[in-house]
């Protein structure tokens, strides 16, 4: 009776978590549309954790049904073995068929367990090779890399910086070294010499492998002006994420196999996944790695970890070289977890120094701004993947404070950055059909860089659902008198639509972006000094809203 209640409890948990994961998928997609990087990343982490809890609860809840299913399968297989055709295949002289059959033999170490290990490890390795190929041949993933690296500085906050600064120190060389010393020492003291050797040798081997791959690929890091800390060496793959995946993974595996408590096992899995994910996110946030760097590191680290764990499990299952569970695992290794947390917390100010570097805008001289030279300017906004969107509607000539002043003095509101708190506030206000005059706008890109400024003006409806707005980028070009050139797009959010199969809420833009261009010029009190920058055209924005334009931009001298 107690077993049945326990089974029912696991299944109820699995059902609840499954429903929550469905809701979170919706949230992830919605936040992708909103374009808030940190919020989007944490939503993905929550989705991964929910998936782990769901699978774990389902496996635990289906213990009895799984035994029944296993018994039925064994009976079915026993019947098949007596079938004349199957008997003929088993007696065949084909060495290939005999070899294939041996790969699924559960009685031998080179059978089903080894086959499963090769498939799992091979999947991780194939994923790593796929990312590596994208990096080498500069496929679309690298275009996303550049845009995210350029976007991150605009969404940093002091609180997030302190948090990620601490997280990244968990995988620093000093912290990992202390972890190896503590875990190796505990296992050695407990006379588990083989286990201690595996932990230390595999961890050091992963570091050496990472070093070799770094120098083979030789990918440069993001620009120093985008970074909060100073890191030397190459970018691909990330040593911190590799260490977190392999070293934390081995520690988690040792603790997982040393306890019988289901709650502790689940806590170990969730903690490990969260730690690796947050370390990876910290490296992107601090500006020292691209997203593809950390993805590749996690995949390659998982490849190494799966091989080590698989070999240990095969050795224990078949008692190879006399290896048993008691000769590998010891629950005392959990003592390393609080030790490294305290060490990272205390030593963090000394391990990771925040040294923001002010970017120095590059300046390319432009003799004059006319119909011929305007062709040198970037004129199309882009999505995160680099797909072309609407062309520019304005060209400003002047300094940044002048651009801000003209909008501020004519009743326009500067958009807040797309931080976690600002996005949450915008969501709450939007659901209440109220106004947020400085609401963040979804990042758009031009020459792989997000907008430097964005301004908005409420419509007569005076709600967040409708707004006039413009995104503005500083180009690298300056006129002979030193004044920089800025370009801007214009669009009117005329309502909210539910887009895509999931019917996600997002702003709908008025397709006549030229009308919005003319409205902005009128509101700023500037003449419609038009210049042809592209051909008249139809197009689509990132939310699949159509637009049409005559391809002209208004020149505004400040």
PDB file of C-alpha atoms in Angstrom, residues 128-400:
ATOM      1  CA  UNK A 128      30.384  19.770 -30.456  1.00  0.00           C
ATOM      2  CA  UNK A 129      31.643  19.156 -33.998  1.00  0.00           C
ATOM      3  CA  UNK A 130      28.560  20.917 -35.365  1.00  0.00           C
ATOM      4  CA  UNK A 131      29.239  24.045 -33.291  1.00  0.00           C
ATOM      5  CA  UNK A 132      32.944  23.882 -34.173  1.00  0.00           C
ATOM      6  CA  UNK A 133      32.051  23.759 -37.849  1.00  0.00           C
ATOM      7  CA  UNK A 134      29.824  26.837 -37.468  1.00  0.00           C
ATOM      8  CA  UNK A 135      32.671  28.715 -35.786  1.00  0.00           C
ATOM      9  CA  UNK A 136      35.298  27.743 -38.349  1.00  0.00           C
ATOM     10  CA  UNK A 137      33.133  28.491 -41.375  1.00  0.00           C
ATOM     11  CA  UNK A 138      31.385  31.504 -39.755  1.00  0.00           C
ATOM     12  CA  UNK A 139      27.900  30.072 -40.176  1.00  0.00           C
ATOM     13  CA  UNK A 140      24.729  31.783 -38.790  1.00  0.00           C
ATOM     14  CA  UNK A 141      25.544  30.856 -35.185  1.00  0.00           C
ATOM     15  CA  UNK A 142      28.548  33.192 -35.229  1.00  0.00           C
ATOM     16  CA  UNK A 143      26.333  36.060 -36.411  1.00  0.00           C
ATOM     17  CA  UNK A 144      24.183  35.523 -33.328  1.00  0.00           C
ATOM     18  CA  UNK A 145      27.395  35.408 -31.248  1.00  0.00           C
ATOM     19  CA  UNK A 146      28.442  38.883 -32.346  1.00  0.00           C
ATOM     20  CA  UNK A 147      25.041  40.462 -31.808  1.00  0.00           C
ATOM     21  CA  UNK A 148      24.623  39.029 -28.314  1.00  0.00           C
ATOM     22  CA  UNK A 149      28.152  40.111 -27.352  1.00  0.00           C
ATOM     23  CA  UNK A 150      27.315  43.633 -28.491  1.00  0.00           C
ATOM     24  CA  UNK A 151      23.951  43.599 -26.716  1.00  0.00           C
ATOM     25  CA  UNK A 152      25.062  42.404 -23.267  1.00  0.00           C
ATOM     26  CA  UNK A 153      26.713  45.674 -22.091  1.00  0.00           C
ATOM     27  CA  UNK A 154      23.407  47.517 -22.520  1.00  0.00           C
ATOM     28  CA  UNK A 155      21.496  45.223 -20.149  1.00  0.00           C
ATOM     29  CA  UNK A 156      23.985  44.946 -17.288  1.00  0.00           C
ATOM     30  CA  UNK A 157      23.043  46.053 -13.778  1.00  0.00           C
ATOM     31  CA  UNK A 158      25.151  46.268 -10.607  1.00  0.00           C
ATOM     32  CA  UNK A 159      23.183  43.453  -8.951  1.00  0.00           C
ATOM     33  CA  UNK A 160      23.527  41.116 -11.918  1.00  0.00           C
ATOM     34  CA  UNK A 161      27.229  41.925 -12.230  1.00  0.00           C
ATOM     35  CA  UNK A 162      27.890  41.021  -8.588  1.00  0.00           C
ATOM     36  CA  UNK A 163      25.934  37.777  -8.974  1.00  0.00           C
ATOM     37  CA  UNK A 164      27.654  36.614 -12.149  1.00  0.00           C
ATOM     38  CA  UNK A 165      31.026  37.731 -10.825  1.00  0.00           C
ATOM     39  CA  UNK A 166      30.561  35.293  -7.925  1.00  0.00           C
ATOM     40  CA  UNK A 167      29.242  32.521 -10.178  1.00  0.00           C
ATOM     41  CA  UNK A 168      32.209  32.679 -12.554  1.00  0.00           C
ATOM     42  CA  UNK A 169      34.633  32.366  -9.618  1.00  0.00           C
ATOM     43  CA  UNK A 170      33.118  28.929  -8.865  1.00  0.00           C
ATOM     44  CA  UNK A 171      34.927  27.601 -11.933  1.00  0.00           C
ATOM     45  CA  UNK A 172      38.146  29.580 -11.672  1.00  0.00           C
ATOM     46  CA  UNK A 173      41.438  27.697 -11.708  1.00  0.00           C
ATOM     47  CA  UNK A 174      41.921  28.380  -7.988  1.00  0.00           C
ATOM     48  CA  UNK A 175      38.467  27.057  -7.033  1.00  0.00           C
ATOM     49  CA  UNK A 176      38.754  23.985  -9.247  1.00  0.00           C
ATOM     50  CA  UNK A 177      42.225  23.315  -7.817  1.00  0.00           C
ATOM     51  CA  UNK A 178      40.837  23.467  -4.273  1.00  0.00           C
ATOM     52  CA  UNK A 179      37.993  21.139  -5.282  1.00  0.00           C
ATOM     53  CA  UNK A 180      40.443  18.587  -6.698  1.00  0.00           C
ATOM     54  CA  UNK A 181      42.495  18.787  -3.512  1.00  0.00           C
ATOM     55  CA  UNK A 182      39.493  18.320  -1.203  1.00  0.00           C
ATOM     56  CA  UNK A 183      37.750  15.544  -3.143  1.00  0.00           C
ATOM     57  CA  UNK A 184      41.005  13.754  -3.940  1.00  0.00           C
ATOM     58  CA  UNK A 185      42.069  14.041  -0.303  1.00  0.00           C
ATOM     59  CA  UNK A 186      38.774  12.689   1.026  1.00  0.00           C
ATOM     60  CA  UNK A 187      38.789   9.738  -1.343  1.00  0.00           C
ATOM     61  CA  UNK A 188      42.446   8.992  -0.668  1.00  0.00           C
ATOM     62  CA  UNK A 189      41.881   9.156   3.097  1.00  0.00           C
ATOM     63  CA  UNK A 190      38.892   6.812   2.730  1.00  0.00           C
ATOM     64  CA  UNK A 191      41.214   4.398   0.851  1.00  0.00           C
ATOM     65  CA  UNK A 192      39.380   4.871  -2.450  1.00  0.00           C
ATOM     66  CA  UNK A 193      42.607   5.421  -4.369  1.00  0.00           C
ATOM     67  CA  UNK A 194      41.187   4.429  -7.764  1.00  0.00           C
ATOM     68  CA  UNK A 195      38.274   6.820  -7.367  1.00  0.00           C
ATOM     69  CA  UNK A 196      40.593   9.645  -6.302  1.00  0.00           C
ATOM     70  CA  UNK A 197      42.841   8.993  -9.281  1.00  0.00           C
ATOM     71  CA  UNK A 198      39.919   9.029 -11.716  1.00  0.00           C
ATOM     72  CA  UNK A 199      38.655  12.328 -10.334  1.00  0.00           C
ATOM     73  CA  UNK A 200      41.993  14.106 -10.497  1.00  0.00           C
ATOM     74  CA  UNK A 201      43.281  12.627 -13.770  1.00  0.00           C
ATOM     75  CA  UNK A 202      40.026  13.171 -15.692  1.00  0.00           C
ATOM     76  CA  UNK A 203      39.712  16.740 -14.411  1.00  0.00           C
ATOM     77  CA  UNK A 204      43.286  17.595 -15.380  1.00  0.00           C
ATOM     78  CA  UNK A 205      42.864  15.772 -18.696  1.00  0.00           C
ATOM     79  CA  UNK A 206      39.820  17.888 -19.530  1.00  0.00           C
ATOM     80  CA  UNK A 207      41.844  21.035 -18.831  1.00  0.00           C
ATOM     81  CA  UNK A 208      44.696  19.874 -21.082  1.00  0.00           C
ATOM     82  CA  UNK A 209      42.240  18.947 -23.850  1.00  0.00           C
ATOM     83  CA  UNK A 210      40.594  22.350 -23.583  1.00  0.00           C
ATOM     84  CA  UNK A 211      44.002  24.030 -23.888  1.00  0.00           C
ATOM     85  CA  UNK A 212      44.857  22.040 -27.018  1.00  0.00           C
ATOM     86  CA  UNK A 213      41.509  22.755 -28.716  1.00  0.00           C
ATOM     87  CA  UNK A 214      41.816  26.472 -27.870  1.00  0.00           C
ATOM     88  CA  UNK A 215      45.130  26.717 -29.681  1.00  0.00           C
ATOM     89  CA  UNK A 216      43.988  24.624 -32.621  1.00  0.00           C
ATOM     90  CA  UNK A 217      40.934  26.821 -33.238  1.00  0.00           C
ATOM     91  CA  UNK A 218      42.623  30.113 -32.166  1.00  0.00           C
ATOM     92  CA  UNK A 219      39.417  32.117 -31.961  1.00  0.00           C
ATOM     93  CA  UNK A 220      39.862  35.617 -30.584  1.00  0.00           C
ATOM     94  CA  UNK A 221      37.745  36.756 -27.654  1.00  0.00           C
ATOM     95  CA  UNK A 222      35.059  39.455 -27.884  1.00  0.00           C
ATOM     96  CA  UNK A 223      36.343  43.020 -27.972  1.00  0.00           C
ATOM     97  CA  UNK A 224      37.826  44.140 -24.655  1.00  0.00           C
ATOM     98  CA  UNK A 225      35.525  47.155 -24.615  1.00  0.00           C
ATOM     99  CA  UNK A 226      32.604  44.715 -24.246  1.00  0.00           C
ATOM    100  CA  UNK A 227      34.173  42.883 -21.279  1.00  0.00           C
ATOM    101  CA  UNK A 228      33.957  43.517 -17.553  1.00  0.00           C
ATOM    102  CA  UNK A 229      37.030  41.436 -16.716  1.00  0.00           C
ATOM    103  CA  UNK A 230      40.394  40.877 -18.347  1.00  0.00           C
ATOM    104  CA  UNK A 231      40.992  37.445 -19.857  1.00  0.00           C
ATOM    105  CA  UNK A 232      43.963  36.477 -22.000  1.00  0.00           C
ATOM    106  CA  UNK A 233      44.204  33.617 -24.453  1.00  0.00           C
ATOM    107  CA  UNK A 234      41.752  32.300 -27.000  1.00  0.00           C
ATOM    108  CA  UNK A 235      37.994  32.146 -26.725  1.00  0.00           C
ATOM    109  CA  UNK A 236      36.894  28.741 -28.038  1.00  0.00           C
ATOM    110  CA  UNK A 237      36.047  26.681 -26.047  1.00  0.00           C
ATOM    111  CA  UNK A 238      35.460  28.066 -22.545  1.00  0.00           C
ATOM    112  CA  UNK A 239      37.753  26.569 -19.903  1.00  0.00           C
ATOM    113  CA  UNK A 240      35.400  27.623 -17.101  1.00  0.00           C
ATOM    114  CA  UNK A 241      32.419  25.839 -18.663  1.00  0.00           C
ATOM    115  CA  UNK A 242      34.512  22.771 -19.516  1.00  0.00           C
ATOM    116  CA  UNK A 243      35.687  22.563 -15.900  1.00  0.00           C
ATOM    117  CA  UNK A 244      32.165  23.081 -14.556  1.00  0.00           C
ATOM    118  CA  UNK A 245      30.766  20.369 -16.845  1.00  0.00           C
ATOM    119  CA  UNK A 246      33.443  17.740 -16.145  1.00  0.00           C
ATOM    120  CA  UNK A 247      34.637  18.439 -12.593  1.00  0.00           C
ATOM    121  CA  UNK A 248      31.253  19.423 -11.143  1.00  0.00           C
ATOM    122  CA  UNK A 249      29.766  16.528 -13.121  1.00  0.00           C
ATOM    123  CA  UNK A 250      32.096  13.965 -11.569  1.00  0.00           C
ATOM    124  CA  UNK A 251      31.438  15.368  -8.107  1.00  0.00           C
ATOM    125  CA  UNK A 252      27.677  15.263  -8.723  1.00  0.00           C
ATOM    126  CA  UNK A 253      27.972  11.675  -9.991  1.00  0.00           C
ATOM    127  CA  UNK A 254      29.917  10.588  -6.913  1.00  0.00           C
ATOM    128  CA  UNK A 255      27.372  12.176  -4.574  1.00  0.00           C
ATOM    129  CA  UNK A 256      24.413  10.829  -6.584  1.00  0.00           C
ATOM    130  CA  UNK A 257      25.692   7.235  -6.440  1.00  0.00           C
ATOM    131  CA  UNK A 258      26.608   7.536  -2.738  1.00  0.00           C
ATOM    132  CA  UNK A 259      23.087   8.292  -1.494  1.00  0.00           C
ATOM    133  CA  UNK A 260      19.833   6.330  -1.488  1.00  0.00           C
ATOM    134  CA  UNK A 261      17.604   9.345  -0.909  1.00  0.00           C
ATOM    135  CA  UNK A 262      15.494  10.239  -3.959  1.00  0.00           C
ATOM    136  CA  UNK A 263      15.204  13.838  -2.778  1.00  0.00           C
ATOM    137  CA  UNK A 264      18.988  14.181  -2.498  1.00  0.00           C
ATOM    138  CA  UNK A 265      19.520  12.567  -5.900  1.00  0.00           C
ATOM    139  CA  UNK A 266      17.099  15.023  -7.521  1.00  0.00           C
ATOM    140  CA  UNK A 267      18.690  17.942  -5.678  1.00  0.00           C
ATOM    141  CA  UNK A 268      22.108  16.872  -6.958  1.00  0.00           C
ATOM    142  CA  UNK A 269      20.897  16.730 -10.571  1.00  0.00           C
ATOM    143  CA  UNK A 270      19.176  20.124 -10.407  1.00  0.00           C
ATOM    144  CA  UNK A 271      22.137  21.746  -8.627  1.00  0.00           C
ATOM    145  CA  UNK A 272      24.629  20.402 -11.157  1.00  0.00           C
ATOM    146  CA  UNK A 273      22.649  21.535 -14.209  1.00  0.00           C
ATOM    147  CA  UNK A 274      22.031  24.952 -12.639  1.00  0.00           C
ATOM    148  CA  UNK A 275      25.718  25.392 -11.782  1.00  0.00           C
ATOM    149  CA  UNK A 276      26.924  24.594 -15.306  1.00  0.00           C
ATOM    150  CA  UNK A 277      24.249  26.769 -16.894  1.00  0.00           C
ATOM    151  CA  UNK A 278      24.983  29.749 -14.646  1.00  0.00           C
ATOM    152  CA  UNK A 279      28.753  29.463 -15.140  1.00  0.00           C
ATOM    153  CA  UNK A 280      28.170  29.447 -18.911  1.00  0.00           C
ATOM    154  CA  UNK A 281      25.834  32.451 -18.643  1.00  0.00           C
ATOM    155  CA  UNK A 282      28.345  34.316 -16.471  1.00  0.00           C
ATOM    156  CA  UNK A 283      31.052  34.012 -19.131  1.00  0.00           C
ATOM    157  CA  UNK A 284      28.750  35.564 -21.740  1.00  0.00           C
ATOM    158  CA  UNK A 285      27.506  38.234 -19.333  1.00  0.00           C
ATOM    159  CA  UNK A 286      31.026  39.275 -18.328  1.00  0.00           C
ATOM    160  CA  UNK A 287      31.884  39.610 -22.015  1.00  0.00           C
ATOM    161  CA  UNK A 288      34.762  37.141 -22.243  1.00  0.00           C
ATOM    162  CA  UNK A 289      33.070  34.436 -24.329  1.00  0.00           C
ATOM    163  CA  UNK A 290      30.581  34.077 -27.151  1.00  0.00           C
ATOM    164  CA  UNK A 291      27.480  31.868 -26.742  1.00  0.00           C
ATOM    165  CA  UNK A 292      28.905  29.274 -29.144  1.00  0.00           C
ATOM    166  CA  UNK A 293      32.033  29.017 -26.954  1.00  0.00           C
ATOM    167  CA  UNK A 294      30.070  27.955 -23.891  1.00  0.00           C
ATOM    168  CA  UNK A 295      27.688  25.690 -25.841  1.00  0.00           C
ATOM    169  CA  UNK A 296      30.626  23.844 -27.406  1.00  0.00           C
ATOM    170  CA  UNK A 297      32.344  23.540 -24.013  1.00  0.00           C
ATOM    171  CA  UNK A 298      29.255  22.046 -22.379  1.00  0.00           C
ATOM    172  CA  UNK A 299      28.883  19.555 -25.240  1.00  0.00           C
ATOM    173  CA  UNK A 300      32.535  18.493 -25.244  1.00  0.00           C
ATOM    174  CA  UNK A 301      32.587  18.330 -21.451  1.00  0.00           C
ATOM    175  CA  UNK A 302      29.474  16.140 -21.540  1.00  0.00           C
ATOM    176  CA  UNK A 303      31.231  13.905 -24.064  1.00  0.00           C
ATOM    177  CA  UNK A 304      34.149  13.397 -21.665  1.00  0.00           C
ATOM    178  CA  UNK A 305      31.875  12.983 -18.639  1.00  0.00           C
ATOM    179  CA  UNK A 306      29.613  10.440 -20.356  1.00  0.00           C
ATOM    180  CA  UNK A 307      32.617   8.278 -21.303  1.00  0.00           C
ATOM    181  CA  UNK A 308      34.021   8.302 -17.758  1.00  0.00           C
ATOM    182  CA  UNK A 309      30.658   7.628 -16.091  1.00  0.00           C
ATOM    183  CA  UNK A 310      29.803   4.957 -18.640  1.00  0.00           C
ATOM    184  CA  UNK A 311      33.100   3.096 -18.171  1.00  0.00           C
ATOM    185  CA  UNK A 312      32.716   3.194 -14.380  1.00  0.00           C
ATOM    186  CA  UNK A 313      29.156   1.876 -14.585  1.00  0.00           C
ATOM    187  CA  UNK A 314      30.188  -0.951 -16.922  1.00  0.00           C
ATOM    188  CA  UNK A 315      33.083  -1.849 -14.635  1.00  0.00           C
ATOM    189  CA  UNK A 316      30.785  -1.971 -11.586  1.00  0.00           C
ATOM    190  CA  UNK A 317      28.014  -3.835 -13.404  1.00  0.00           C
ATOM    191  CA  UNK A 318      30.354  -6.603 -14.589  1.00  0.00           C
ATOM    192  CA  UNK A 319      32.877  -6.355 -11.707  1.00  0.00           C
ATOM    193  CA  UNK A 320      35.756  -5.736 -14.084  1.00  0.00           C
ATOM    194  CA  UNK A 321      39.166  -5.780 -12.341  1.00  0.00           C
ATOM    195  CA  UNK A 322      37.303  -6.403  -9.093  1.00  0.00           C
ATOM    196  CA  UNK A 323      35.679  -2.953  -9.130  1.00  0.00           C
ATOM    197  CA  UNK A 324      32.520  -2.681  -7.014  1.00  0.00           C
ATOM    198  CA  UNK A 325      30.289   0.145  -5.834  1.00  0.00           C
ATOM    199  CA  UNK A 326      31.973   0.269  -2.425  1.00  0.00           C
ATOM    200  CA  UNK A 327      35.398   0.692  -4.017  1.00  0.00           C
ATOM    201  CA  UNK A 328      34.383   3.797  -5.986  1.00  0.00           C
ATOM    202  CA  UNK A 329      31.856   5.913  -4.070  1.00  0.00           C
ATOM    203  CA  UNK A 330      31.860   7.543  -0.669  1.00  0.00           C
ATOM    204  CA  UNK A 331      29.236   9.987   0.602  1.00  0.00           C
ATOM    205  CA  UNK A 332      31.835  12.124   2.389  1.00  0.00           C
ATOM    206  CA  UNK A 333      32.701  13.850  -0.899  1.00  0.00           C
ATOM    207  CA  UNK A 334      29.656  16.119  -0.418  1.00  0.00           C
ATOM    208  CA  UNK A 335      31.816  18.077   2.076  1.00  0.00           C
ATOM    209  CA  UNK A 336      33.593  19.623  -0.915  1.00  0.00           C
ATOM    210  CA  UNK A 337      30.442  21.538  -1.948  1.00  0.00           C
ATOM    211  CA  UNK A 338      30.165  23.948   1.019  1.00  0.00           C
ATOM    212  CA  UNK A 339      33.961  24.290   1.069  1.00  0.00           C
ATOM    213  CA  UNK A 340      34.228  25.638  -2.491  1.00  0.00           C
ATOM    214  CA  UNK A 341      31.128  27.823  -2.069  1.00  0.00           C
ATOM    215  CA  UNK A 342      32.655  29.516   0.964  1.00  0.00           C
ATOM    216  CA  UNK A 343      36.024  29.798  -0.758  1.00  0.00           C
ATOM    217  CA  UNK A 344      34.492  31.385  -3.872  1.00  0.00           C
ATOM    218  CA  UNK A 345      32.451  33.806  -1.772  1.00  0.00           C
ATOM    219  CA  UNK A 346      35.437  34.935   0.321  1.00  0.00           C
ATOM    220  CA  UNK A 347      38.038  34.915  -2.442  1.00  0.00           C
ATOM    221  CA  UNK A 348      35.801  36.335  -5.198  1.00  0.00           C
ATOM    222  CA  UNK A 349      37.005  39.959  -4.870  1.00  0.00           C
ATOM    223  CA  UNK A 350      40.579  38.757  -5.334  1.00  0.00           C
ATOM    224  CA  UNK A 351      39.901  36.144  -8.039  1.00  0.00           C
ATOM    225  CA  UNK A 352      37.742  38.187 -10.413  1.00  0.00           C
ATOM    226  CA  UNK A 353      38.475  41.881 -10.840  1.00  0.00           C
ATOM    227  CA  UNK A 354      35.809  43.989 -12.515  1.00  0.00           C
ATOM    228  CA  UNK A 355      37.651  46.342 -14.856  1.00  0.00           C
ATOM    229  CA  UNK A 356      35.216  47.970 -17.267  1.00  0.00           C
ATOM    230  CA  UNK A 357      36.932  49.412 -20.315  1.00  0.00           C
ATOM    231  CA  UNK A 358      35.383  52.420 -21.985  1.00  0.00           C
ATOM    232  CA  UNK A 359      34.807  51.855 -25.677  1.00  0.00           C
ATOM    233  CA  UNK A 360      36.458  54.322 -28.016  1.00  0.00           C
ATOM    234  CA  UNK A 361      34.159  54.806 -31.005  1.00  0.00           C
ATOM    235  CA  UNK A 362      35.928  54.313 -34.285  1.00  0.00           C
ATOM    236  CA  UNK A 363      35.763  57.260 -36.660  1.00  0.00           C
ATOM    237  CA  UNK A 364      35.746  56.977 -40.430  1.00  0.00           C
ATOM    238  CA  UNK A 365      35.892  60.348 -42.224  1.00  0.00           C
ATOM    239  CA  UNK A 366      33.114  61.188 -44.663  1.00  0.00           C
ATOM    240  CA  UNK A 367      33.842  64.205 -46.841  1.00  0.00           C
ATOM    241  CA  UNK A 368      30.179  65.190 -47.116  1.00  0.00           C
ATOM    242  CA  UNK A 369      26.707  63.735 -46.806  1.00  0.00           C
ATOM    243  CA  UNK A 370      25.147  63.497 -50.249  1.00  0.00           C
ATOM    244  CA  UNK A 371      23.435  61.069 -52.583  1.00  0.00           C
ATOM    245  CA  UNK A 372      26.718  59.382 -53.428  1.00  0.00           C
ATOM    246  CA  UNK A 373      28.310  59.082 -49.970  1.00  0.00           C
ATOM    247  CA  UNK A 374      25.092  57.948 -48.278  1.00  0.00           C
ATOM    248  CA  UNK A 375      25.606  54.569 -49.964  1.00  0.00           C
ATOM    249  CA  UNK A 376      28.512  53.944 -47.576  1.00  0.00           C
ATOM    250  CA  UNK A 377      26.245  54.115 -44.520  1.00  0.00           C
ATOM    251  CA  UNK A 378      24.611  51.005 -43.032  1.00  0.00           C
ATOM    252  CA  UNK A 379      20.980  51.343 -44.059  1.00  0.00           C
ATOM    253  CA  UNK A 380      19.137  48.161 -43.006  1.00  0.00           C
ATOM    254  CA  UNK A 381      18.201  47.074 -39.495  1.00  0.00           C
ATOM    255  CA  UNK A 382      18.654  43.373 -38.743  1.00  0.00           C
ATOM    256  CA  UNK A 383      17.261  40.578 -36.602  1.00  0.00           C
ATOM    257  CA  UNK A 384      19.346  38.613 -34.086  1.00  0.00           C
ATOM    258  CA  UNK A 385      20.321  36.181 -36.836  1.00  0.00           C
ATOM    259  CA  UNK A 386      21.236  38.964 -39.284  1.00  0.00           C
ATOM    260  CA  UNK A 387      18.118  38.838 -41.464  1.00  0.00           C
ATOM    261  CA  UNK A 388      17.331  42.169 -43.106  1.00  0.00           C
ATOM    262  CA  UNK A 389      14.428  44.241 -41.778  1.00  0.00           C
ATOM    263  CA  UNK A 390      13.230  47.785 -42.452  1.00  0.00           C
ATOM    264  CA  UNK A 391      15.632  50.416 -43.889  1.00  0.00           C
ATOM    265  CA  UNK A 392      16.566  53.599 -42.061  1.00  0.00           C
ATOM    266  CA  UNK A 393      14.120  56.517 -42.040  1.00  0.00           C
ATOM    267  CA  UNK A 394      16.418  59.203 -40.572  1.00  0.00           C
ATOM    268  CA  UNK A 395      20.019  60.376 -40.743  1.00  0.00           C
ATOM    269  CA  UNK A 396      21.057  62.634 -37.848  1.00  0.00           C
ATOM    270  CA  UNK A 397      24.218  64.739 -37.938  1.00  0.00           C
ATOM    271  CA  UNK A 398      25.361  65.808 -34.481  1.00  0.00           C
ATOM    272  CA  UNK A 399      26.534  64.641 -31.074  1.00  0.00           C
ATOM    273  CA  UNK A 400      24.759  62.222 -28.774  1.00  0.00           C
TER     274      UNK A 400
END
